[in-house]
Amino acid sequence: MARLSISLGMWALIGWMGSGAESVTAAGNQETLLGTAVAQRLRALCGACHCDGADEGGIAFDGLLERACAAGADSPGRQGGADHDAWLAIWKNLRAGVMPPADELQPSATERALVLGLIEREIFGLDPARPDPGRVVLRRLNRVEYANTIRDLVGLDINVVDNLPTDDTGFGFDTIADVLTLSPLVVEKYLETATAVAKQIVSKVQAPQRGGAYSADVRLVFLNQPVPLNDAARQQTRNIILKTFASRAFRRPVDPISLQSLIELSVAAEGIPGGTFEQGIGAGLTAVLAAPRFIFRVEADAEKVSRLLPSGQPVAAIDEHALAARLSYFLWSSMPDEELLTLANAGQLRADLAKQVDRMIDDERCDALAKNFVGQWLQTRDVESLPFDVRTILGVDDRQKGEKIFSEDVRHAMRLETEMLFLHLLRANLPATDLLVGQATFLNAALAKFYGIPGVEGKKMRLVKLDPESHRGGLLTHGSFLTVTSNPSRTSPVKRGLFILDNLLGTPARPAPADVPSLETAAAQVLKNATMRDLMTQHRHDALCASCHARMDPLGLALEPYNAVGQWREAADSAPLETGGRLITGESFANVRELSACIADQRRPDFYRCLSEKILTYALGRGVEYYDATVVDKIVADLLEADGLRTLVQSVVASDAFQLRRQGFANSSKTDQKELAP
């Protein structure tokens, strides 16, 4: 698979297949894999390297083509195993423009789009008119979501994050359902936390006399109900409190079976010697906060079958309560508010969805999207905790002096700079490419001083317009980006280049072989005063290494004017800095500013696709797969047309992947009543 990812034999595939085949057309005169209209052109492009016995890069497509042909154009999606992986690698490299190599004859945009469509339709079995929304599994609330939900549910600012284990991550995010497992330790911690929260709520009741009022900070839970005076009133009040609380906690109306269980538990707790009404309610609250329906996001179908996929698998729309939860945990990392739940209860959320998305983006709770999505996509979460040898990096003889320069305040401001810029662009619906080439950023006095930018005062972060000649401007010059892609004592062009490929262009290189020597080992084999570029050249002397480093190194070397903690420098180790390079797709740049402009301009579709896939992964709780191609293409097309970051979020929420799901997972409301009751 690793070797397959470096070549694009699809061009050779169609040329080879077309040499003696009869032209076949589909609806709308679209070519099929057996068509001949593009065969000669494609054979001229790549056939010499990957067909008729040629296997440059270890890629020989003869057998792959034969098996694809045998499967038949009327049996899409049947190629599995190694063949499927091969086709996936071909498709990704073709779509990213990585192959054919930039110095070889290139297909036209029309030819490239045609072949991509052929792979998607005839190999993967995709139909743009019937996108596959993918599978959905139960998603456990991660610890940040759990804590935020407790905050918004009970109205108390209770620190529960520190009591819960750190969540695993998948595809770069801690919202991925498959890795949010429920170990015995996690179960124990959730139960401990639920008990502690309920106890704190009950402890804040300040009116033990019958008929008295509850304190303001627990009224949200007790619904401004007076302390009940008699058994009948007590029972009625208990029912109201538990029904309302459970419905809000479960993010949908609580069913009668679960409600009755909660009531019985509450009555039993009150009946214990010395028990009180409030303690009985507390027992019910504990059960709700530890219930599977609270800890997991349970989704039901709005309709049994909305349509069928080409494979025949049924697809259904999720119901409006599930849609409200998907929306709120995507944008707020927390539960739906009263307005979302009211619309969902009335069956009117879908009709009002675009308006609700705008409302939620403008709400301060959407800061969580920057903190949790950007914090993981661009790794700004790590800025404040990464270790650095500040004496070596800053050239000072005292560690405390170095840490005073690269202080906790500077690190915190670096994180905020990137996250606040994202939020600013989102709320103003400015182009996503302004993340790369914008001429304004968020600074405070500490960060501005660290960057060497005059005229910024105070601790508060504010939007600052940058001088056109400034060394700052865009994400690639943010301290957050430059520090998380460095080593503890020096810069790392490889890490920086790989980060750009992974997170901005969406064309990651293969993992490095296990026996690759370190840069320090390479340094021992070259001149004492060698530049970083000299060291990198020595490091990639092996041909297999060179193929990947050709993608990464030029990007990382463009950032060498910034040291490991993000400060500007004119030279490194007394050697001049060479910052020019070329993308693997052929575009040249002289420095970081031109590199940023290149990604934002010539490679804009790649950047938009990468960003779309990252935010879809975060929102859906699963990795983006080949069958998401039509959804991603639609989001990218929307961005290219409207070019606003808010447009991106609206397109994600409007997508089939966000609003629909494959059927076949036992998650119906009737099943839930028995299996997920507290």
XYZ file of C-alpha atoms in Angstrom:
678
model
C 0.000 0.000 0.000
C 2.846 2.375 0.869
C 4.449 1.957 -2.522
C 1.135 2.190 -4.327
C 0.596 5.651 -2.909
C 3.490 7.152 -4.876
C 2.197 6.442 -8.370
C -0.826 7.097 -10.467
C -1.291 4.279 -12.936
C -4.912 5.074 -13.641
C -3.856 6.903 -16.772
C -2.028 3.799 -17.960
C -4.953 1.662 -16.883
C -7.412 3.261 -19.243
C -4.898 3.437 -22.083
C -4.102 -0.259 -21.740
C -7.730 -1.270 -21.474
C -8.756 0.852 -24.430
C -6.350 -0.606 -26.986
C -8.820 -3.172 -28.287
C -12.039 -2.380 -26.477
C -15.270 -1.204 -27.950
C -16.436 2.214 -26.843
C -19.228 2.099 -24.270
C -21.118 5.122 -23.049
C -23.330 5.645 -20.044
C -26.187 8.074 -19.493
C -25.247 11.501 -20.740
C -22.553 10.050 -23.079
C -20.142 9.614 -20.185
C -17.182 7.303 -20.865
C -16.798 4.042 -18.959
C -13.665 2.127 -18.031
C -13.977 0.285 -21.356
C -14.242 3.459 -23.396
C -11.690 4.434 -26.046
C -12.224 8.185 -26.415
C -9.424 9.072 -24.005
C -7.368 5.886 -24.285
C -4.585 7.076 -26.569
C -4.110 10.328 -24.700
C -3.863 8.599 -21.329
C -1.526 5.924 -22.638
C 0.805 8.644 -23.878
C 0.825 10.203 -20.424
C 1.699 7.235 -18.229
C 1.708 3.975 -20.153
C 5.497 3.845 -20.538
C 6.019 3.740 -16.774
C 3.211 1.589 -15.465
C 1.873 -0.673 -18.207
C 2.808 -3.523 -20.537
C 5.348 -4.868 -18.061
C 6.645 -1.500 -16.824
C 6.319 -1.115 -13.058
C 8.130 2.063 -12.059
C 7.761 2.664 -8.342
C 6.585 -0.923 -7.962
C 3.310 -0.212 -9.754
C 2.131 -2.627 -12.438
C -1.477 -2.191 -13.447
C -1.962 -5.066 -15.849
C -3.445 -7.447 -13.260
C -5.327 -4.643 -11.541
C -6.951 -3.728 -14.839
C -7.874 -7.273 -15.673
C -9.641 -7.742 -12.356
C -11.457 -4.417 -12.703
C -12.612 -5.416 -16.183
C -13.722 -8.871 -14.986
C -15.850 -7.299 -12.246
C -17.776 -5.455 -14.946
C -19.048 -1.931 -15.249
C -22.475 -3.135 -14.099
C -21.051 -4.375 -10.759
C -19.561 -1.256 -9.160
C -17.914 -1.308 -5.795
C -17.101 -5.033 -5.795
C -13.339 -4.673 -5.883
C -12.153 -5.138 -2.309
C -8.979 -5.872 -0.380
C -5.677 -4.881 -1.932
C -7.288 -3.802 -5.194
C -9.599 -1.418 -3.356
C -6.618 0.072 -1.483
C -4.747 0.457 -4.764
C -7.631 2.221 -6.447
C -8.028 4.452 -3.400
C -4.368 5.483 -3.556
C -4.653 6.140 -7.302
C -7.770 8.223 -6.804
C -6.242 10.304 -4.002
C -3.023 11.037 -5.904
C -4.914 11.879 -9.062
C -7.291 14.191 -7.239
C -4.408 15.973 -5.499
C -2.495 16.422 -8.768
C 0.513 14.549 -7.386
C 0.660 12.282 -10.420
C 1.724 12.393 -13.186
C 4.855 14.151 -11.814
C 5.026 17.885 -12.392
C 7.853 17.575 -14.927
C 5.911 15.074 -17.055
C 3.177 15.624 -19.632
C -0.013 16.572 -17.777
C -3.660 15.687 -18.452
C -6.103 18.496 -18.970
C -8.503 19.419 -16.174
C -11.301 17.791 -18.166
C -9.363 14.538 -18.548
C -8.482 14.480 -14.877
C -12.099 15.093 -13.837
C -13.328 12.405 -16.245
C -11.053 9.716 -14.848
C -11.871 10.667 -11.254
C -15.525 10.272 -12.108
C -14.865 6.868 -13.689
C -13.121 5.592 -10.564
C -15.814 6.932 -8.270
C -18.671 5.518 -10.331
C -17.336 2.210 -11.609
C -14.771 1.146 -9.013
C -16.273 2.606 -5.837
C -19.905 2.434 -6.965
C -20.701 6.030 -6.004
C -23.689 7.982 -7.281
C -23.636 11.778 -6.843
C -27.445 11.766 -6.801
C -27.469 9.283 -3.925
C -24.530 10.053 -1.597
C -23.626 7.469 1.009
C -23.916 9.157 4.450
C -21.844 6.436 6.089
C -22.347 4.514 9.280
C -23.202 5.854 12.695
C -22.258 4.235 15.976
C -23.122 5.263 19.503
C -20.931 8.215 20.416
C -19.846 8.649 23.997
C -19.501 12.211 25.189
C -15.818 12.938 25.588
C -14.777 14.565 28.831
C -14.937 18.124 27.474
C -18.433 17.530 26.071
C -19.530 15.882 29.316
C -18.253 18.814 31.372
C -19.872 21.414 29.098
C -23.144 19.504 29.137
C -23.137 19.381 32.952
C -22.521 23.133 32.993
C -25.398 23.912 30.626
C -27.732 21.343 32.152
C -27.524 22.163 35.853
C -26.474 25.804 35.667
C -23.430 25.328 37.904
C -19.775 25.857 36.969
C -18.429 22.545 38.265
C -14.968 21.292 37.288
C -15.537 17.698 36.221
C -12.877 17.475 33.493
C -10.064 16.730 35.931
C -11.998 13.772 37.352
C -12.337 12.034 33.971
C -9.603 10.125 32.086
C -8.055 11.677 28.985
C -9.879 10.567 25.850
C -8.209 8.674 23.033
C -8.036 10.301 19.614
C -8.614 9.035 16.103
C -7.946 10.856 12.813
C -6.529 13.674 14.969
C -9.665 14.324 17.049
C -11.151 13.188 20.360
C -14.700 13.195 18.958
C -14.291 9.912 17.050
C -16.896 7.360 18.095
C -14.752 4.288 17.437
C -12.083 5.331 19.951
C -14.422 6.723 22.622
C -14.674 3.373 24.343
C -16.213 2.717 27.754
C -13.715 0.896 29.937
C -14.492 -0.095 33.548
C -12.381 2.849 34.705
C -14.360 5.301 32.582
C -17.656 3.844 33.847
C -16.457 4.236 37.429
C -15.349 7.823 36.834
C -18.643 8.796 35.197
C -20.574 7.350 38.146
C -18.325 9.156 40.640
C -18.786 12.401 38.735
C -22.555 12.019 38.460
C -22.785 11.362 42.224
C -20.607 14.359 43.051
C -22.591 16.697 40.779
C -25.947 15.593 42.191
C -24.631 15.927 45.746
C -23.407 19.448 45.033
C -26.802 20.404 43.606
C -28.627 19.079 46.667
C -26.145 20.716 49.048
C -27.016 24.127 47.623
C -30.663 23.879 48.688
C -30.887 26.504 51.409
C -34.546 26.287 52.513
C -35.238 23.191 54.608
C -38.621 24.502 55.731
C -41.616 23.190 53.866
C -42.922 25.733 51.421
C -39.614 27.619 51.231
C -37.734 28.643 48.063
C -34.574 27.169 46.609
C -31.407 29.164 46.051
C -30.989 30.816 42.688
C -28.169 28.590 41.485
C -30.244 25.407 41.661
C -33.528 26.795 40.406
C -32.723 25.543 36.923
C -32.748 21.992 38.259
C -35.675 22.369 40.640
C -37.642 24.482 38.149
C -38.486 27.191 40.678
C -40.782 24.720 42.393
C -41.480 25.449 46.094
C -40.556 22.780 48.622
C -43.625 20.466 48.542
C -45.907 20.512 51.631
C -47.623 17.122 51.428
C -47.228 13.705 49.844
C -49.414 14.409 46.831
C -47.655 17.686 46.078
C -44.311 16.049 46.653
C -45.072 13.313 44.137
C -46.331 15.762 41.534
C -43.282 17.969 41.965
C -40.970 14.961 41.791
C -42.548 13.867 38.517
C -42.236 17.338 36.994
C -38.601 17.778 38.050
C -37.413 14.360 36.904
C -39.346 14.426 33.637
C -38.034 17.873 32.709
C -34.470 17.184 33.835
C -34.255 13.783 32.122
C -35.713 15.139 28.869
C -33.130 17.905 28.773
C -30.305 15.541 29.765
C -31.284 12.864 27.236
C -31.770 15.568 24.577
C -35.192 14.192 23.670
C -38.465 13.596 25.581
C -37.909 10.907 28.202
C -39.972 7.769 27.585
C -42.452 6.488 30.240
C -40.392 3.397 31.099
C -37.277 5.394 31.951
C -39.251 8.074 33.797
C -40.979 5.497 35.979
C -37.611 3.953 36.873
C -36.299 7.351 37.920
C -39.367 8.092 40.030
C -39.158 4.752 41.823
C -35.464 5.264 42.523
C -36.122 8.751 43.895
C -38.955 7.555 46.164
C -36.790 4.742 47.504
C -33.934 7.117 48.318
C -36.267 9.509 50.115
C -37.667 6.599 52.145
C -34.293 5.695 53.655
C -34.165 6.677 57.365
C -33.188 10.316 57.516
C -33.862 10.772 53.816
C -35.378 13.969 52.424
C -37.232 14.972 49.299
C -34.134 16.751 48.032
C -31.967 13.670 48.585
C -34.531 11.604 46.705
C -34.331 14.032 43.808
C -30.545 13.842 44.042
C -30.667 10.066 43.583
C -32.754 10.548 40.453
C -30.324 13.171 39.128
C -27.390 10.823 39.727
C -29.126 8.096 37.745
C -29.761 10.488 34.859
C -26.174 11.786 34.760
C -24.765 8.250 34.758
C -27.335 6.827 32.328
C -26.232 5.516 28.905
C -28.695 7.921 27.267
C -26.870 10.844 28.830
C -23.315 9.578 28.354
C -24.004 8.423 24.787
C -25.577 10.301 21.922
C -28.435 8.026 20.930
C -29.903 8.650 17.474
C -33.248 7.542 16.053
C -34.551 7.644 12.494
C -37.030 10.262 11.351
C -38.234 7.815 8.687
C -37.506 4.164 8.123
C -36.238 4.496 4.535
C -35.653 7.721 2.660
C -33.810 6.142 -0.291
C -31.503 3.292 -1.292
C -27.790 3.395 -2.070
C -26.515 1.851 -5.325
C -25.581 -1.175 -3.208
C -29.230 -1.497 -2.140
C -28.552 -0.492 1.471
C -31.310 1.735 2.889
C -30.646 5.267 4.094
C -32.744 7.190 6.606
C -32.793 10.743 7.901
C -31.957 11.085 11.582
C -34.778 12.546 13.658
C -34.758 16.188 14.686
C -33.625 15.521 18.257
C -30.580 13.675 16.934
C -30.015 16.513 14.447
C -30.170 19.066 17.269
C -27.567 17.095 19.214
C -25.280 16.702 16.191
C -25.509 20.435 15.631
C -24.905 21.521 19.221
C -21.988 19.173 19.873
C -20.431 20.202 16.567
C -20.596 23.956 17.167
C -20.744 24.211 20.972
C -19.280 20.940 22.280
C -22.363 20.845 24.486
C -26.045 19.959 24.635
C -28.796 21.634 22.578
C -30.266 24.718 24.187
C -33.953 25.384 24.783
C -34.526 26.885 21.344
C -33.079 23.885 19.514
C -35.041 21.421 21.650
C -38.267 23.377 21.194
C -37.860 23.319 17.414
C -36.990 19.621 17.491
C -40.034 18.847 19.642
C -42.218 20.655 17.108
C -40.536 18.979 14.124
C -39.437 22.355 12.744
C -35.650 22.287 13.156
C -34.792 21.217 9.607
C -36.941 23.964 8.169
C -35.090 26.508 10.328
C -31.637 24.942 10.158
C -29.651 27.628 8.314
C -30.987 30.322 10.646
C -30.089 28.227 13.684
C -26.556 27.662 12.431
C -26.073 31.414 12.075
C -27.492 31.992 15.563
C -25.203 29.392 17.072
C -22.091 30.712 15.343
C -22.794 34.167 16.738
C -23.290 32.756 20.248
C -20.249 32.850 22.543
C -20.569 29.096 23.060
C -19.232 28.697 19.507
C -15.830 29.630 20.941
C -15.704 25.894 21.701
C -15.427 25.175 17.964
C -12.158 27.072 17.827
C -10.863 25.645 21.085
C -11.678 22.033 20.247
C -11.667 21.823 16.435
C -8.862 24.289 15.672
C -7.130 23.194 18.867
C -6.775 19.694 17.415
C -6.660 20.380 13.671
C -3.811 22.892 14.089
C -2.658 21.482 17.453
C -2.939 24.818 19.260
C -3.926 22.812 22.352
C -0.296 21.739 22.668
C 1.398 25.137 22.556
C 1.239 25.772 26.295
C 2.646 22.393 27.366
C 5.398 21.513 24.870
C 8.929 21.383 26.367
C 11.665 23.549 24.833
C 15.356 24.094 25.514
C 14.985 27.867 25.568
C 18.654 28.470 26.363
C 19.759 26.788 23.144
C 16.976 28.202 20.981
C 17.195 31.801 22.218
C 20.957 31.823 22.781
C 20.793 32.857 26.445
C 22.888 31.480 29.289
C 20.119 31.283 31.851
C 17.015 29.109 31.592
C 14.886 31.472 33.691
C 15.830 34.341 31.410
C 14.781 32.289 28.402
C 11.482 31.313 30.014
C 10.824 34.950 30.806
C 11.108 35.710 27.069
C 9.131 32.663 25.946
C 6.739 32.924 28.883
C 3.464 31.243 29.776
C 1.685 34.452 28.760
C 3.327 34.335 25.326
C 2.404 30.675 24.846
C -1.198 31.334 25.867
C -1.411 34.292 23.494
C -0.023 32.156 20.658
C -2.852 29.685 21.101
C -5.440 32.447 21.233
C -4.007 34.171 18.152
C -4.824 31.232 15.894
C -8.128 30.276 17.504
C -9.432 33.852 17.597
C -8.469 34.460 13.976
C -10.484 31.390 12.959
C -13.492 32.633 14.947
C -13.175 36.116 13.481
C -13.200 34.763 9.926
C -16.082 32.430 10.757
C -18.321 35.065 12.289
C -17.555 37.626 9.598
C -17.871 34.956 6.862
C -14.493 35.930 5.444
C -12.569 33.612 3.098
C -10.971 30.578 4.689
C -7.828 31.453 2.738
C -7.441 34.507 4.998
C -6.089 32.000 7.502
C -3.106 31.778 5.151
C -2.728 35.200 3.563
C -4.668 37.601 5.778
C -2.914 40.833 6.708
C -4.353 41.025 10.228
C -3.970 38.907 13.332
C -4.827 38.881 17.026
C -2.145 40.164 19.391
C -1.644 41.475 22.884
C 1.349 43.308 24.322
C 3.203 40.127 25.332
C 2.898 38.408 21.959
C 3.532 41.586 19.963
C 6.753 42.178 21.903
C 7.811 38.580 21.309
C 7.168 39.038 17.571
C 8.857 42.432 17.496
C 5.693 44.323 16.511
C 5.426 47.790 18.098
C 2.348 49.714 19.215
C 0.294 46.953 20.872
C -0.582 47.494 24.539
C -2.473 45.584 27.211
C -3.181 41.950 28.056
C -6.360 41.664 25.998
C -6.058 40.101 22.558
C -7.208 42.391 19.756
C -7.256 42.392 15.971
C -4.175 44.193 14.629
C -3.583 45.159 11.004
C -0.082 44.111 9.990
C 2.440 46.161 8.067
C 2.821 44.841 4.482
C 6.553 44.410 5.172
C 5.970 42.525 8.421
C 7.426 39.066 8.912
C 3.970 38.028 10.142
C 0.856 37.339 8.160
C -1.072 34.111 7.977
C -1.054 30.804 9.764
C 2.419 29.742 8.604
C 3.909 32.631 10.587
C 1.857 32.086 13.763
C 3.850 31.161 16.825
C 1.416 28.308 17.485
C 2.129 26.683 14.118
C 5.888 27.211 14.331
C 6.259 25.797 17.859
C 4.119 22.663 17.507
C 6.124 21.705 14.405
C 9.549 22.082 16.048
C 11.808 19.836 18.081
C 12.666 20.751 21.694
C 16.001 22.320 20.760
C 15.753 23.216 17.059
C 13.496 23.680 14.097
C 12.327 20.702 12.070
C 11.766 21.369 8.358
C 10.449 17.813 8.024
C 7.816 18.280 10.739
C 6.804 21.668 9.373
C 6.563 20.409 5.807
C 4.678 17.290 6.841
C 2.251 19.384 8.886
C 1.441 21.490 5.816
C 0.906 18.370 3.700
C -1.276 16.699 6.332
C -3.356 19.620 7.540
C -3.461 22.202 4.750
C -3.008 20.332 1.467
C -4.362 16.928 2.429
C -1.562 15.025 0.676
C 0.365 13.284 3.469
C 3.631 11.540 2.745
C 4.271 7.915 3.656
C 5.529 7.125 7.187
C 9.308 7.117 7.461
C 11.066 3.711 7.431
C 12.031 2.463 10.887
C 15.798 2.561 10.266
C 16.097 6.144 8.988
C 19.034 7.933 10.701
C 18.404 11.132 12.623
C 19.344 14.546 11.318
C 22.105 14.663 13.932
C 23.631 11.512 12.415
C 23.501 13.121 8.996
C 25.159 16.231 10.401
C 28.206 14.203 11.426
C 28.771 13.250 7.788
C 28.882 16.758 6.303
C 30.826 19.956 6.815
C 30.742 21.658 10.210
C 29.164 24.834 8.832
C 26.565 23.081 6.708
C 23.193 24.756 6.309
C 19.935 23.077 7.227
C 19.372 22.513 3.520
C 22.750 20.687 3.321
C 21.792 18.505 6.269
C 18.435 17.684 4.734
C 20.110 16.763 1.435
C 22.406 14.335 3.256
C 19.520 12.977 5.307
C 17.541 11.974 2.222
C 20.355 10.433 0.210
C 18.395 7.193 -0.062
C 16.151 7.227 -3.149
C 13.155 5.869 -1.242
C 13.498 8.630 1.358
C 14.038 11.271 -1.306
C 10.644 10.675 -2.925
C 8.821 11.700 0.248
C 11.257 14.395 1.329
C 10.768 16.043 -2.053
C 7.215 16.750 -0.899
C 8.031 17.889 2.642
C 11.412 19.554 2.762
C 10.898 22.548 0.457
C 7.828 23.556 2.484
C 9.601 23.260 5.816
C 12.766 25.001 4.603
C 10.677 28.032 3.605
C 9.966 28.472 7.331
C 13.599 28.365 8.470
C 13.674 32.151 9.099
C 11.585 31.356 12.211
C 13.288 29.585 15.105
C 11.837 26.707 17.109
C 9.669 29.006 19.245
C 8.523 31.185 16.346
C 10.817 34.210 16.511
C 12.200 35.726 13.314
C 15.900 35.294 12.566
C 18.043 36.467 9.680
C 20.384 33.471 9.758
C 20.767 30.088 11.441
C 24.090 28.903 12.853
C 25.826 31.798 11.064
C 24.723 30.426 7.695
C 22.425 32.224 5.239
C 18.911 30.908 4.881
C 17.665 29.598 1.547
C 13.866 29.638 1.521
C 12.962 29.012 -2.111
C 11.410 25.777 -3.281
C 8.735 24.066 -5.303
C 5.604 22.115 -4.490
C 5.446 18.536 -5.729
C 2.719 19.751 -8.089
C 5.183 22.155 -9.719
C 4.412 25.602 -8.258
C 7.481 27.599 -7.220
C 7.875 29.972 -4.275
C 10.688 32.145 -2.939
C 9.685 32.440 0.729
C 6.957 31.710 3.249
C 4.760 34.544 2.004
C 4.792 33.145 -1.537
C 4.245 29.624 -0.200
C 1.148 30.780 1.669
C -0.119 32.583 -1.431
C 0.505 29.481 -3.537
C -1.618 27.305 -1.240
C -4.326 29.969 -1.074
C -4.387 30.526 -4.846
C -3.156 27.768 -7.174
C -3.816 25.003 -4.630
C -6.979 26.538 -3.199
C -9.187 23.521 -4.089
C -6.731 21.250 -2.246
C -6.791 23.507 0.812
C -10.577 23.681 0.787
C -10.854 19.918 0.374
C -8.439 19.278 3.224
C -10.232 21.750 5.505
C -13.612 20.279 4.553
C -12.457 16.754 5.336
C -10.995 17.835 8.686
C -14.134 19.607 9.842
C -16.353 16.770 8.571
C -14.277 14.305 10.565
C -14.682 16.410 13.684
C -18.422 16.920 13.146
C -19.337 13.342 12.181
C -17.202 11.531 14.710
C -15.653 9.271 12.083
C -12.967 9.403 9.447
C -13.826 10.652 5.970
C -13.974 7.699 3.568
C -13.950 7.340 -0.211
C -17.764 7.191 -0.246
C -17.842 10.732 1.181
C -16.311 12.071 -2.052
C -19.562 13.468 -3.444
C -20.342 15.226 -0.159
C -16.847 16.701 0.064
C -16.960 17.789 -3.585
C -20.239 19.628 -2.934
C -18.800 21.418 0.115
C -15.677 22.415 -1.836
C -17.817 23.681 -4.718
C -19.846 25.785 -2.281
C -16.636 27.246 -0.858
C -15.167 28.026 -4.262
C -18.370 29.849 -5.161
C -19.092 31.726 -1.907
C -15.605 31.654 -0.355
C -16.620 32.242 3.269
C -15.776 30.230 6.371
C -19.380 30.417 7.583
C -20.350 28.922 4.220
C -18.189 25.927 5.074
C -20.075 25.279 8.308
C -23.460 25.771 6.654
C -22.503 23.323 3.888
C -21.343 20.698 6.382
C -24.610 20.921 8.330
C -26.698 20.819 5.134
C -24.866 17.749 3.811
C -26.321 14.255 3.576
C -23.442 12.996 5.699
C -24.574 15.238 8.564
C -28.325 14.700 8.265
C -28.664 11.078 7.119
C -27.285 7.691 8.056
C -27.142 4.172 6.752
C -29.725 1.906 8.317
C -28.839 -1.378 9.887
C -27.618 -0.261 13.322
C -29.909 -1.269 16.200
C -30.596 2.144 17.603
C -34.358 2.584 17.446
C -36.279 4.383 20.144
C -38.203 1.213 21.088
C -35.000 -0.736 21.607
C -33.512 2.147 23.552
C -36.349 2.148 26.062
C -35.330 -1.295 27.314
C -31.578 -1.354 26.712
C -30.657 2.208 27.651
C -33.050 2.926 30.509
C -31.345 4.163 33.696
